PDB file of C-alpha atoms in Angstrom:
ATOM      1  CA  MET A 163      44.445 -46.093  28.486  1.00 58.00           C
ATOM      2  CA  LEU A 164      41.777 -48.665  27.706  1.00 61.00           C
ATOM      3  CA  ALA A 165      39.781 -47.697  30.740  1.00 65.00           C
ATOM      4  CA  ASP A 166      37.938 -44.927  28.957  1.00 61.00           C
ATOM      5  CA  PHE A 167      36.983 -47.365  26.140  1.00 61.00           C
ATOM      6  CA  LEU A 168      35.437 -49.675  28.672  1.00 65.00           C
ATOM      7  CA  GLU A 169      33.673 -46.864  30.592  1.00 72.00           C
ATOM      8  CA  TYR A 170      31.670 -45.021  28.013  1.00 70.00           C
ATOM      9  CA  ASP A 171      29.035 -46.728  25.731  1.00 74.00           C
ATOM     10  CA  PHE A 172      30.024 -44.974  22.519  1.00 72.00           C
ATOM     11  CA  LEU A 173      33.690 -45.813  23.051  1.00 79.00           C
ATOM     12  CA  GLN A 174      32.762 -49.467  23.722  1.00 83.00           C
ATOM     13  CA  HIS A 175      31.017 -49.694  20.390  1.00 84.00           C
ATOM     14  CA  THR A 176      34.042 -48.193  18.744  1.00 84.00           C
ATOM     15  CA  PHE A 177      36.393 -50.464  20.463  1.00 86.00           C
ATOM     16  CA  LEU A 178      34.467 -53.620  19.652  1.00 89.00           C
ATOM     17  CA  THR A 179      33.884 -52.471  16.097  1.00 89.00           C
ATOM     18  CA  GLY A 180      37.643 -51.925  15.797  1.00 89.00           C
ATOM     19  CA  LEU A 181      38.342 -55.451  17.026  1.00 91.00           C
ATOM     20  CA  LEU A 182      35.991 -56.945  14.450  1.00 92.00           C
ATOM     21  CA  ILE A 183      37.431 -54.785  11.520  1.00 92.00           C
ATOM     22  CA  GLY A 184      40.962 -55.763  12.585  1.00 93.00           C
ATOM     23  CA  ILE A 185      39.975 -59.392  12.124  1.00 94.00           C
ATOM     24  CA  VAL A 186      37.947 -59.406   8.913  1.00 94.00           C
ATOM     25  CA  ALA A 187      39.692 -56.763   6.841  1.00 93.00           C
ATOM     26  CA  PRO A 188      43.177 -58.428   6.913  1.00 95.00           C
ATOM     27  CA  LEU A 189      41.390 -61.935   6.684  1.00 94.00           C
ATOM     28  CA  LEU A 190      39.841 -61.047   3.369  1.00 93.00           C
ATOM     29  CA  GLY A 191      42.952 -59.059   2.365  1.00 93.00           C
ATOM     30  CA  THR A 192      45.070 -62.136   2.530  1.00 95.00           C
ATOM     31  CA  PHE A 193      43.101 -63.746  -0.286  1.00 93.00           C
ATOM     32  CA  ILE A 194      42.909 -60.421  -2.226  1.00 91.00           C
ATOM     33  CA  VAL A 195      46.757 -59.996  -2.119  1.00 92.00           C
ATOM     34  CA  VAL A 196      47.541 -63.634  -3.045  1.00 90.00           C
ATOM     35  CA  ARG A 197      45.121 -63.285  -6.050  1.00 86.00           C
ATOM     36  CA  ARG A 198      46.887 -59.947  -7.022  1.00 85.00           C
ATOM     37  CA  LEU A 199      43.655 -58.068  -6.798  1.00 84.00           C
ATOM     38  CA  SER A 200      44.795 -55.473  -4.258  1.00 86.00           C
ATOM     39  CA  LEU A 201      43.377 -52.529  -6.311  1.00 87.00           C
ATOM     40  CA  ILE A 202      39.809 -53.981  -6.089  1.00 89.00           C
ATOM     41  CA  ALA A 203      39.778 -52.625  -2.438  1.00 88.00           C
ATOM     42  CA  ASP A 204      40.623 -49.198  -3.739  1.00 89.00           C
ATOM     43  CA  ALA A 205      38.002 -49.278  -6.451  1.00 91.00           C
ATOM     44  CA  LEU A 206      35.243 -50.409  -4.078  1.00 91.00           C
ATOM     45  CA  SER A 207      36.153 -47.824  -1.454  1.00 90.00           C
ATOM     46  CA  HIS A 208      35.703 -45.121  -3.979  1.00 90.00           C
ATOM     47  CA  VAL A 209      32.242 -46.609  -5.002  1.00 93.00           C
ATOM     48  CA  THR A 210      31.455 -46.715  -1.371  1.00 91.00           C
ATOM     49  CA  LEU A 211      32.204 -43.032  -1.078  1.00 90.00           C
ATOM     50  CA  ALA A 212      29.767 -42.370  -3.927  1.00 92.00           C
ATOM     51  CA  GLY A 213      27.151 -44.284  -2.047  1.00 91.00           C
ATOM     52  CA  ILE A 214      27.767 -42.385   1.161  1.00 88.00           C
ATOM     53  CA  ALA A 215      27.627 -39.028  -0.691  1.00 88.00           C
ATOM     54  CA  PHE A 216      24.390 -40.186  -2.339  1.00 91.00           C
ATOM     55  CA  GLY A 217      22.934 -41.149   0.999  1.00 88.00           C
ATOM     56  CA  LEU A 218      23.874 -37.659   2.451  1.00 84.00           C
ATOM     57  CA  PHE A 219      22.286 -36.015  -0.595  1.00 86.00           C
ATOM     58  CA  ILE A 220      19.061 -38.004  -0.409  1.00 87.00           C
ATOM     59  CA  ASP A 221      18.808 -37.488   3.416  1.00 81.00           C
ATOM     60  CA  LYS A 222      19.346 -33.715   2.870  1.00 79.00           C
ATOM     61  CA  LYS A 223      16.767 -33.368   0.125  1.00 76.00           C
ATOM     62  CA  LEU A 224      14.153 -35.848   1.181  1.00 76.00           C
ATOM     63  CA  ALA A 225      14.829 -36.378   4.915  1.00 71.00           C
ATOM     64  CA  LEU A 226      14.216 -40.142   4.562  1.00 71.00           C
ATOM     65  CA  GLY A 227      16.462 -40.879   7.556  1.00 69.00           C
ATOM     66  CA  ILE A 228      18.490 -43.528   5.697  1.00 72.00           C
ATOM     67  CA  ALA A 229      21.900 -44.007   7.136  1.00 76.00           C
ATOM     68  CA  PRO A 230      24.692 -43.175   4.560  1.00 81.00           C
ATOM     69  CA  LEU A 231      26.432 -46.384   5.722  1.00 80.00           C
ATOM     70  CA  TYR A 232      23.734 -48.489   4.116  1.00 85.00           C
ATOM     71  CA  SER A 233      23.605 -46.560   0.897  1.00 89.00           C
ATOM     72  CA  GLY A 234      27.350 -46.915   0.826  1.00 89.00           C
ATOM     73  CA  MET A 235      27.061 -50.779   1.303  1.00 88.00           C
ATOM     74  CA  GLY A 236      24.569 -50.922  -1.490  1.00 91.00           C
ATOM     75  CA  PHE A 237      26.820 -49.052  -3.939  1.00 93.00           C
ATOM     76  CA  SER A 238      29.750 -51.153  -2.885  1.00 91.00           C
ATOM     77  CA  VAL A 239      27.943 -54.379  -3.562  1.00 91.00           C
ATOM     78  CA  LEU A 240      26.666 -53.031  -6.977  1.00 94.00           C
ATOM     79  CA  GLY A 241      30.271 -52.019  -7.722  1.00 93.00           C
ATOM     80  CA  SER A 242      31.539 -55.474  -6.961  1.00 90.00           C
ATOM     81  CA  ILE A 243      28.960 -57.108  -9.220  1.00 91.00           C
ATOM     82  CA  PHE A 244      29.933 -54.537 -12.046  1.00 92.00           C
ATOM     83  CA  ILE A 245      33.521 -55.509 -11.676  1.00 90.00           C
ATOM     84  CA  GLU A 246      32.717 -59.160 -12.170  1.00 87.00           C
ATOM     85  CA  LYS A 247      30.551 -58.394 -15.207  1.00 90.00           C
ATOM     86  CA  LEU A 248      33.270 -56.213 -16.712  1.00 91.00           C
ATOM     87  CA  ARG A 249      35.892 -58.952 -16.061  1.00 86.00           C
ATOM     88  CA  SER A 250      33.769 -61.408 -18.078  1.00 85.00           C
ATOM     89  CA  VAL A 251      33.257 -58.916 -20.922  1.00 90.00           C
ATOM     90  CA  TYR A 252      37.022 -58.111 -21.162  1.00 88.00           C
ATOM     91  CA  LYS A 253      38.298 -61.599 -20.612  1.00 81.00           C
ATOM     92  CA  ALA A 254      41.676 -60.982 -22.195  1.00 80.00           C
ATOM     93  CA  TYR A 255      42.116 -57.641 -20.222  1.00 82.00           C
ATOM     94  CA  GLN A 256      40.292 -58.348 -16.846  1.00 81.00           C
ATOM     95  CA  GLU A 257      42.331 -55.790 -15.015  1.00 84.00           C
ATOM     96  CA  LEU A 258      40.471 -53.070 -16.952  1.00 89.00           C
ATOM     97  CA  ALA A 259      37.488 -53.519 -14.774  1.00 90.00           C
ATOM     98  CA  ILE A 260      39.094 -52.089 -11.711  1.00 90.00           C
ATOM     99  CA  PRO A 261      40.159 -48.635 -13.069  1.00 91.00           C
ATOM    100  CA  ILE A 262      36.764 -48.356 -14.866  1.00 93.00           C
ATOM    101  CA  ILE A 263      34.889 -48.831 -11.586  1.00 93.00           C
ATOM    102  CA  LEU A 264      37.332 -46.820  -9.650  1.00 92.00           C
ATOM    103  CA  SER A 265      36.989 -43.852 -11.935  1.00 94.00           C
ATOM    104  CA  GLY A 266      33.211 -44.196 -12.082  1.00 94.00           C
ATOM    105  CA  GLY A 267      33.119 -44.107  -8.281  1.00 93.00           C
ATOM    106  CA  VAL A 268      35.229 -40.952  -8.148  1.00 92.00           C
ATOM    107  CA  GLY A 269      33.032 -39.298 -10.651  1.00 94.00           C
ATOM    108  CA  LEU A 270      29.855 -40.107  -8.884  1.00 93.00           C
ATOM    109  CA  SER A 271      31.417 -39.046  -5.618  1.00 90.00           C
ATOM    110  CA  VAL A 272      32.176 -35.612  -6.933  1.00 89.00           C
ATOM    111  CA  ILE A 273      28.724 -35.195  -8.363  1.00 92.00           C
ATOM    112  CA  PHE A 274      26.861 -36.311  -5.142  1.00 89.00           C
ATOM    113  CA  ILE A 275      29.199 -34.328  -2.924  1.00 86.00           C
ATOM    114  CA  ALA A 276      28.508 -31.276  -4.834  1.00 87.00           C
ATOM    115  CA  LEU A 277      24.666 -31.978  -4.721  1.00 86.00           C
ATOM    116  CA  ALA A 278      24.859 -32.467  -1.069  1.00 79.00           C
ATOM    117  CA  ASP A 279      26.405 -28.972  -0.649  1.00 75.00           C
ATOM    118  CA  GLY A 280      30.048 -30.075  -0.365  1.00 68.00           C
ATOM    119  CA  PHE A 281      32.056 -31.318   2.590  1.00 64.00           C
ATOM    120  CA  ASN A 282      30.764 -31.351   6.137  1.00 68.00           C
ATOM    121  CA  THR A 283      31.692 -32.999   9.380  1.00 64.00           C
ATOM    122  CA  ASP A 284      29.807 -36.199   8.621  1.00 72.00           C
ATOM    123  CA  LEU A 285      31.534 -36.662   5.261  1.00 76.00           C
ATOM    124  CA  PHE A 286      34.935 -35.951   6.825  1.00 79.00           C
ATOM    125  CA  ASN A 287      34.328 -38.658   9.330  1.00 80.00           C
ATOM    126  CA  TYR A 288      33.374 -41.081   6.561  1.00 80.00           C
ATOM    127  CA  LEU A 289      36.516 -40.144   4.680  1.00 81.00           C
ATOM    128  CA  PHE A 290      39.020 -40.611   7.429  1.00 81.00           C
ATOM    129  CA  GLY A 291      37.300 -42.438  10.279  1.00 82.00           C
ATOM    130  CA  SER A 292      36.168 -41.180  13.640  1.00 81.00           C
ATOM    131  CA  VAL A 293      36.433 -42.550  17.165  1.00 75.00           C
ATOM    132  CA  SER A 294      33.025 -41.059  18.200  1.00 75.00           C
ATOM    133  CA  ALA A 295      30.940 -41.815  15.029  1.00 73.00           C
ATOM    134  CA  VAL A 296      30.296 -45.486  15.602  1.00 80.00           C
ATOM    135  CA  SER A 297      26.775 -46.024  16.797  1.00 80.00           C
ATOM    136  CA  LYS A 298      25.147 -49.071  18.352  1.00 84.00           C
ATOM    137  CA  THR A 299      23.352 -49.804  15.113  1.00 82.00           C
ATOM    138  CA  ASP A 300      26.761 -49.578  13.215  1.00 81.00           C
ATOM    139  CA  PHE A 301      28.309 -51.944  15.609  1.00 86.00           C
ATOM    140  CA  TYR A 302      25.567 -54.636  15.202  1.00 88.00           C
ATOM    141  CA  SER A 303      25.649 -54.257  11.445  1.00 85.00           C
ATOM    142  CA  ILE A 304      29.395 -54.777  11.339  1.00 87.00           C
ATOM    143  CA  LEU A 305      29.020 -57.644  13.822  1.00 91.00           C
ATOM    144  CA  GLY A 306      26.535 -59.341  11.486  1.00 92.00           C
ATOM    145  CA  ILE A 307      28.803 -58.854   8.507  1.00 90.00           C
ATOM    146  CA  SER A 308      31.811 -60.182  10.354  1.00 91.00           C
ATOM    147  CA  VAL A 309      29.978 -63.369  11.468  1.00 93.00           C
ATOM    148  CA  ILE A 310      28.867 -63.967   7.845  1.00 92.00           C
ATOM    149  CA  ILE A 311      32.334 -63.454   6.508  1.00 91.00           C
ATOM    150  CA  VAL A 312      33.954 -65.849   9.084  1.00 92.00           C
ATOM    151  CA  LEU A 313      31.307 -68.505   8.364  1.00 93.00           C
ATOM    152  CA  VAL A 314      31.718 -68.218   4.614  1.00 92.00           C
ATOM    153  CA  ILE A 315      35.437 -68.446   4.737  1.00 92.00           C
ATOM    154  CA  ARG A 316      35.183 -71.400   7.153  1.00 92.00           C
ATOM    155  CA  LEU A 317      32.764 -73.216   4.834  1.00 92.00           C
ATOM    156  CA  PHE A 318      34.523 -72.332   1.561  1.00 90.00           C
ATOM    157  CA  TYR A 319      38.097 -72.246   2.740  1.00 91.00           C
ATOM    158  CA  ARG A 320      39.474 -75.022   0.512  1.00 89.00           C
ATOM    159  CA  GLU A 321      37.736 -73.538  -2.558  1.00 88.00           C
ATOM    160  CA  LEU A 322      39.005 -70.089  -1.810  1.00 89.00           C
ATOM    161  CA  VAL A 323      42.570 -71.275  -1.305  1.00 89.00           C
ATOM    162  CA  THR A 324      42.556 -73.285  -4.470  1.00 88.00           C
ATOM    163  CA  LEU A 325      41.105 -70.370  -6.503  1.00 85.00           C
ATOM    164  CA  SER A 326      43.766 -67.982  -5.051  1.00 84.00           C
ATOM    165  CA  PHE A 327      46.720 -70.086  -6.016  1.00 84.00           C
ATOM    166  CA  ASP A 328      45.577 -71.997  -9.185  1.00 80.00           C
ATOM    167  CA  GLU A 329      42.313 -70.994 -10.775  1.00 76.00           C
ATOM    168  CA  GLU A 330      42.640 -73.392 -13.660  1.00 78.00           C
ATOM    169  CA  HIS A 331      43.136 -76.320 -11.244  1.00 78.00           C
ATOM    170  CA  ALA A 332      40.130 -75.157  -9.228  1.00 78.00           C
ATOM    171  CA  VAL A 333      37.880 -75.181 -12.316  1.00 77.00           C
ATOM    172  CA  ALA A 334      39.204 -78.561 -13.364  1.00 81.00           C
ATOM    173  CA  SER A 335      38.398 -79.897  -9.853  1.00 81.00           C
ATOM    174  CA  GLY A 336      34.799 -78.910 -10.280  1.00 82.00           C
ATOM    175  CA  ILE A 337      34.837 -75.771  -8.169  1.00 81.00           C
ATOM    176  CA  HIS A 338      32.325 -73.180  -9.356  1.00 82.00           C
ATOM    177  CA  ALA A 339      34.921 -70.442  -9.639  1.00 80.00           C
ATOM    178  CA  LYS A 340      32.585 -67.780 -11.032  1.00 82.00           C
ATOM    179  CA  TRP A 341      30.155 -67.909  -8.140  1.00 86.00           C
ATOM    180  CA  ILE A 342      32.711 -68.320  -5.461  1.00 86.00           C
ATOM    181  CA  HIS A 343      34.658 -65.375  -6.702  1.00 83.00           C
ATOM    182  CA  LEU A 344      31.388 -63.336  -6.943  1.00 86.00           C
ATOM    183  CA  LEU A 345      30.554 -64.240  -3.291  1.00 88.00           C
ATOM    184  CA  PHE A 346      34.009 -63.335  -2.141  1.00 87.00           C
ATOM    185  CA  ILE A 347      34.129 -59.916  -3.922  1.00 88.00           C
ATOM    186  CA  ILE A 348      30.625 -59.063  -2.471  1.00 88.00           C
ATOM    187  CA  LEU A 349      31.934 -59.881   0.986  1.00 89.00           C
ATOM    188  CA  THR A 350      34.965 -57.683   0.233  1.00 89.00           C
ATOM    189  CA  ALA A 351      32.498 -54.831  -0.655  1.00 89.00           C
ATOM    190  CA  LEU A 352      30.598 -55.315   2.623  1.00 87.00           C
ATOM    191  CA  VAL A 353      33.874 -55.267   4.723  1.00 88.00           C
ATOM    192  CA  ILE A 354      34.988 -52.070   2.997  1.00 86.00           C
ATOM    193  CA  ALA A 355      31.636 -50.440   3.598  1.00 82.00           C
ATOM    194  CA  ALA A 356      31.515 -51.626   7.193  1.00 80.00           C
ATOM    195  CA  SER A 357      34.993 -50.470   8.054  1.00 83.00           C
ATOM    196  CA  ILE A 358      34.721 -46.865   6.982  1.00 82.00           C
ATOM    197  CA  ARG A 359      33.340 -45.646  10.260  1.00 78.00           C
ATOM    198  CA  VAL A 360      36.602 -46.440  11.988  1.00 82.00           C
ATOM    199  CA  VAL A 361      39.308 -46.355   9.229  1.00 85.00           C
ATOM    200  CA  GLY A 362      37.633 -44.071   6.658  1.00 84.00           C
ATOM    201  CA  VAL A 363      36.633 -44.881   3.116  1.00 81.00           C
ATOM    202  CA  LEU A 364      39.963 -43.488   1.512  1.00 75.00           C
ATOM    203  CA  LEU A 365      42.139 -45.526   3.868  1.00 83.00           C
ATOM    204  CA  VAL A 366      40.404 -48.893   4.338  1.00 88.00           C
ATOM    205  CA  SER A 367      42.143 -50.593   1.391  1.00 88.00           C
ATOM    206  CA  ALA A 368      45.380 -50.046   3.345  1.00 91.00           C
ATOM    207  CA  LEU A 369      44.106 -52.093   6.351  1.00 92.00           C
ATOM    208  CA  MET A 370      43.250 -54.929   3.887  1.00 93.00           C
ATOM    209  CA  THR A 371      46.741 -54.963   2.305  1.00 94.00           C
ATOM    210  CA  LEU A 372      49.463 -53.578   4.560  1.00 96.00           C
ATOM    211  CA  PRO A 373      49.208 -56.142   7.351  1.00 96.00           C
ATOM    212  CA  VAL A 374      49.245 -58.851   4.659  1.00 96.00           C
ATOM    213  CA  ALA A 375      52.381 -57.214   3.097  1.00 96.00           C
ATOM    214  CA  ALA A 376      53.997 -57.438   6.537  1.00 96.00           C
ATOM    215  CA  SER A 377      53.059 -60.977   7.262  1.00 97.00           C
ATOM    216  CA  MET A 378      54.245 -62.158   3.804  1.00 95.00           C
ATOM    217  CA  ARG A 379      57.828 -61.429   4.913  1.00 94.00           C
ATOM    218  CA  LEU A 380      57.594 -63.450   8.110  1.00 94.00           C
ATOM    219  CA  ALA A 381      55.019 -66.264   7.649  1.00 93.00           C
ATOM    220  CA  ARG A 382      55.961 -69.783   6.645  1.00 90.00           C
ATOM    221  CA  GLY A 383      52.650 -70.833   5.295  1.00 92.00           C
ATOM    222  CA  PHE A 384      49.260 -69.499   4.143  1.00 93.00           C
ATOM    223  CA  LYS A 385      47.533 -70.145   7.458  1.00 94.00           C
ATOM    224  CA  GLN A 386      50.318 -68.465   9.375  1.00 96.00           C
ATOM    225  CA  MET A 387      50.134 -65.511   6.959  1.00 96.00           C
ATOM    226  CA  ILE A 388      46.402 -65.119   7.884  1.00 96.00           C
ATOM    227  CA  VAL A 389      47.113 -65.193  11.581  1.00 96.00           C
ATOM    228  CA  LEU A 390      49.949 -62.746  11.428  1.00 97.00           C
ATOM    229  CA  SER A 391      47.908 -60.420   9.140  1.00 97.00           C
ATOM    230  CA  ILE A 392      45.043 -60.301  11.730  1.00 97.00           C
ATOM    231  CA  VAL A 393      47.615 -59.718  14.580  1.00 97.00           C
ATOM    232  CA  PHE A 394      49.206 -56.830  12.723  1.00 97.00           C
ATOM    233  CA  GLY A 395      45.815 -55.510  11.776  1.00 96.00           C
ATOM    234  CA  GLU A 396      44.642 -55.525  15.415  1.00 95.00           C
ATOM    235  CA  ILE A 397      47.700 -53.758  16.590  1.00 96.00           C
ATOM    236  CA  ALA A 398      47.255 -51.037  13.954  1.00 95.00           C
ATOM    237  CA  VAL A 399      43.567 -50.559  14.723  1.00 93.00           C
ATOM    238  CA  MET A 400      44.055 -50.409  18.559  1.00 92.00           C
ATOM    239  CA  ILE A 401      46.803 -47.885  18.314  1.00 93.00           C
ATOM    240  CA  GLY A 402      44.795 -45.894  15.831  1.00 91.00           C
ATOM    241  CA  LEU A 403      41.764 -45.753  18.022  1.00 89.00           C
ATOM    242  CA  ILE A 404      43.657 -44.939  21.259  1.00 89.00           C
ATOM    243  CA  SER A 405      45.666 -42.226  19.680  1.00 89.00           C
ATOM    244  CA  GLY A 406      42.543 -40.896  17.887  1.00 84.00           C
ATOM    245  CA  TYR A 407      40.713 -40.567  21.145  1.00 83.00           C
ATOM    246  CA  TYR A 408      43.582 -39.017  23.242  1.00 85.00           C
ATOM    247  CA  PHE A 409      44.951 -36.744  20.452  1.00 87.00           C
ATOM    248  CA  SER A 410      41.640 -35.860  18.693  1.00 84.00           C
ATOM    249  CA  ILE A 411      42.878 -37.066  15.358  1.00 85.00           C
ATOM    250  CA  PRO A 412      41.145 -39.282  12.785  1.00 84.00           C
ATOM    251  CA  PRO A 413      42.125 -42.896  13.529  1.00 87.00           C
ATOM    252  CA  GLY A 414      42.325 -43.883   9.892  1.00 87.00           C
ATOM    253  CA  GLY A 415      45.625 -42.048   9.350  1.00 89.00           C
ATOM    254  CA  THR A 416      47.252 -43.447  12.485  1.00 91.00           C
ATOM    255  CA  ILE A 417      46.150 -47.037  11.501  1.00 92.00           C
ATOM    256  CA  VAL A 418      47.869 -46.633   8.003  1.00 92.00           C
ATOM    257  CA  VAL A 419      51.101 -45.112   9.473  1.00 94.00           C
ATOM    258  CA  VAL A 420      51.332 -47.864  12.135  1.00 95.00           C
ATOM    259  CA  SER A 421      50.665 -50.551   9.457  1.00 95.00           C
ATOM    260  CA  ILE A 422      53.499 -49.141   7.342  1.00 96.00           C
ATOM    261  CA  ILE A 423      55.791 -49.201  10.302  1.00 97.00           C
ATOM    262  CA  ILE A 424      54.935 -52.842  11.021  1.00 97.00           C
ATOM    263  CA  MET A 425      55.501 -53.608   7.306  1.00 97.00           C
ATOM    264  CA  LEU A 426      58.927 -51.942   7.298  1.00 97.00           C
ATOM    265  CA  ALA A 427      59.808 -53.675  10.590  1.00 96.00           C
ATOM    266  CA  ALA A 428      58.819 -56.980   8.988  1.00 96.00           C
ATOM    267  CA  ILE A 429      61.024 -56.282   5.940  1.00 95.00           C
ATOM    268  CA  GLY A 430      63.952 -55.408   8.217  1.00 95.00           C
ATOM    269  CA  ILE A 431      63.560 -58.533  10.331  1.00 93.00           C
ATOM    270  CA  LYS A 432      63.401 -60.721   7.274  1.00 92.00           C
ATOM    271  CA  ARG A 433      66.519 -59.028   5.724  1.00 91.00           C
ATOM    272  CA  PHE A 434      68.396 -59.370   8.956  1.00 89.00           C
ATOM    273  CA  SER A 435      67.410 -62.993   9.271  1.00 86.00           C
ATOM    274  CA  LEU A 436      68.632 -63.773   5.659  1.00 83.00           C
ATOM    275  CA  THR A 437      71.853 -61.837   6.181  1.00 82.00           C
ATOM    276  CA  ARG A 438      72.589 -63.632   9.490  1.00 78.00           C
ATOM    277  CA  ARG A 439      71.776 -67.069   7.903  1.00 74.00           C
ATOM    278  CA  THR A 440      74.051 -66.248   4.960  1.00 74.00           C
ATOM    279  CA  THR A 441      76.840 -65.181   7.314  1.00 72.00           C
ATOM    280  CA  HIS A 442      76.690 -68.375   9.335  1.00 65.00           C
ATOM    281  CA  GLY A 443      76.499 -70.431   6.225  1.00 62.00           C
ATOM    282  CA  THR A 444      79.790 -69.041   4.874  1.00 59.00           C
ATOM    283  CA  LYS A 445      81.578 -69.767   8.084  1.00 57.00           C
TER     284      LYS A 445
END
């Protein structure tokens, strides 16, 4: 099955891009879930959709040749910065920032999609992912983003973990929580924008959270949770890409369904393990 992915150039780009996304999306998702900020991914994905629709509109009207992927990245980064600004404004109700940005992203998406003369094949691919839409330029962009993300997490791992579990202790320890969090959310925005070619803008948040939800039921520590999240993410992405190619369906939907199946299996394994342990304990 993998032979075709290794034979054709455009499938090689898709396959390698999928491998990268299967690493960085669950990697960042682990920190997002632990910090109880899962909805940030949804908010930023809708802002990214607005950026993509804006890019399609500008390209249609002015023919500037700017890839919608980059306008999506720009909107996503701006959305992440606005979330942080709103969280600082509404300090007692920081969760308000997420639905505000999410609704703003949806509103802008509707406007720009209408201005770009509605849905077309390109927009459909951005919404739900595509096996054939990943170009060589897209791959190198995602490769660069992935390298930056891995390096940042490697350099600031202690700070990110401390912030994720105890923000007050992190601040007391001299960690610049505001700047670390801003850097983290900008990286999240870039991952979301980079992942849309394969997963789709409406489904990318699932790849950042569902593998983590599965790993939480099985992992015995935070590092193990990261590793399992990446493994589950890679399994879902590979199955999604292969089925997308052979059955001509958007890979994003399959990736989400496989991720849910993995999560349900993890819940079942954990429950079986606890039941078995309880049964042996009563004997």
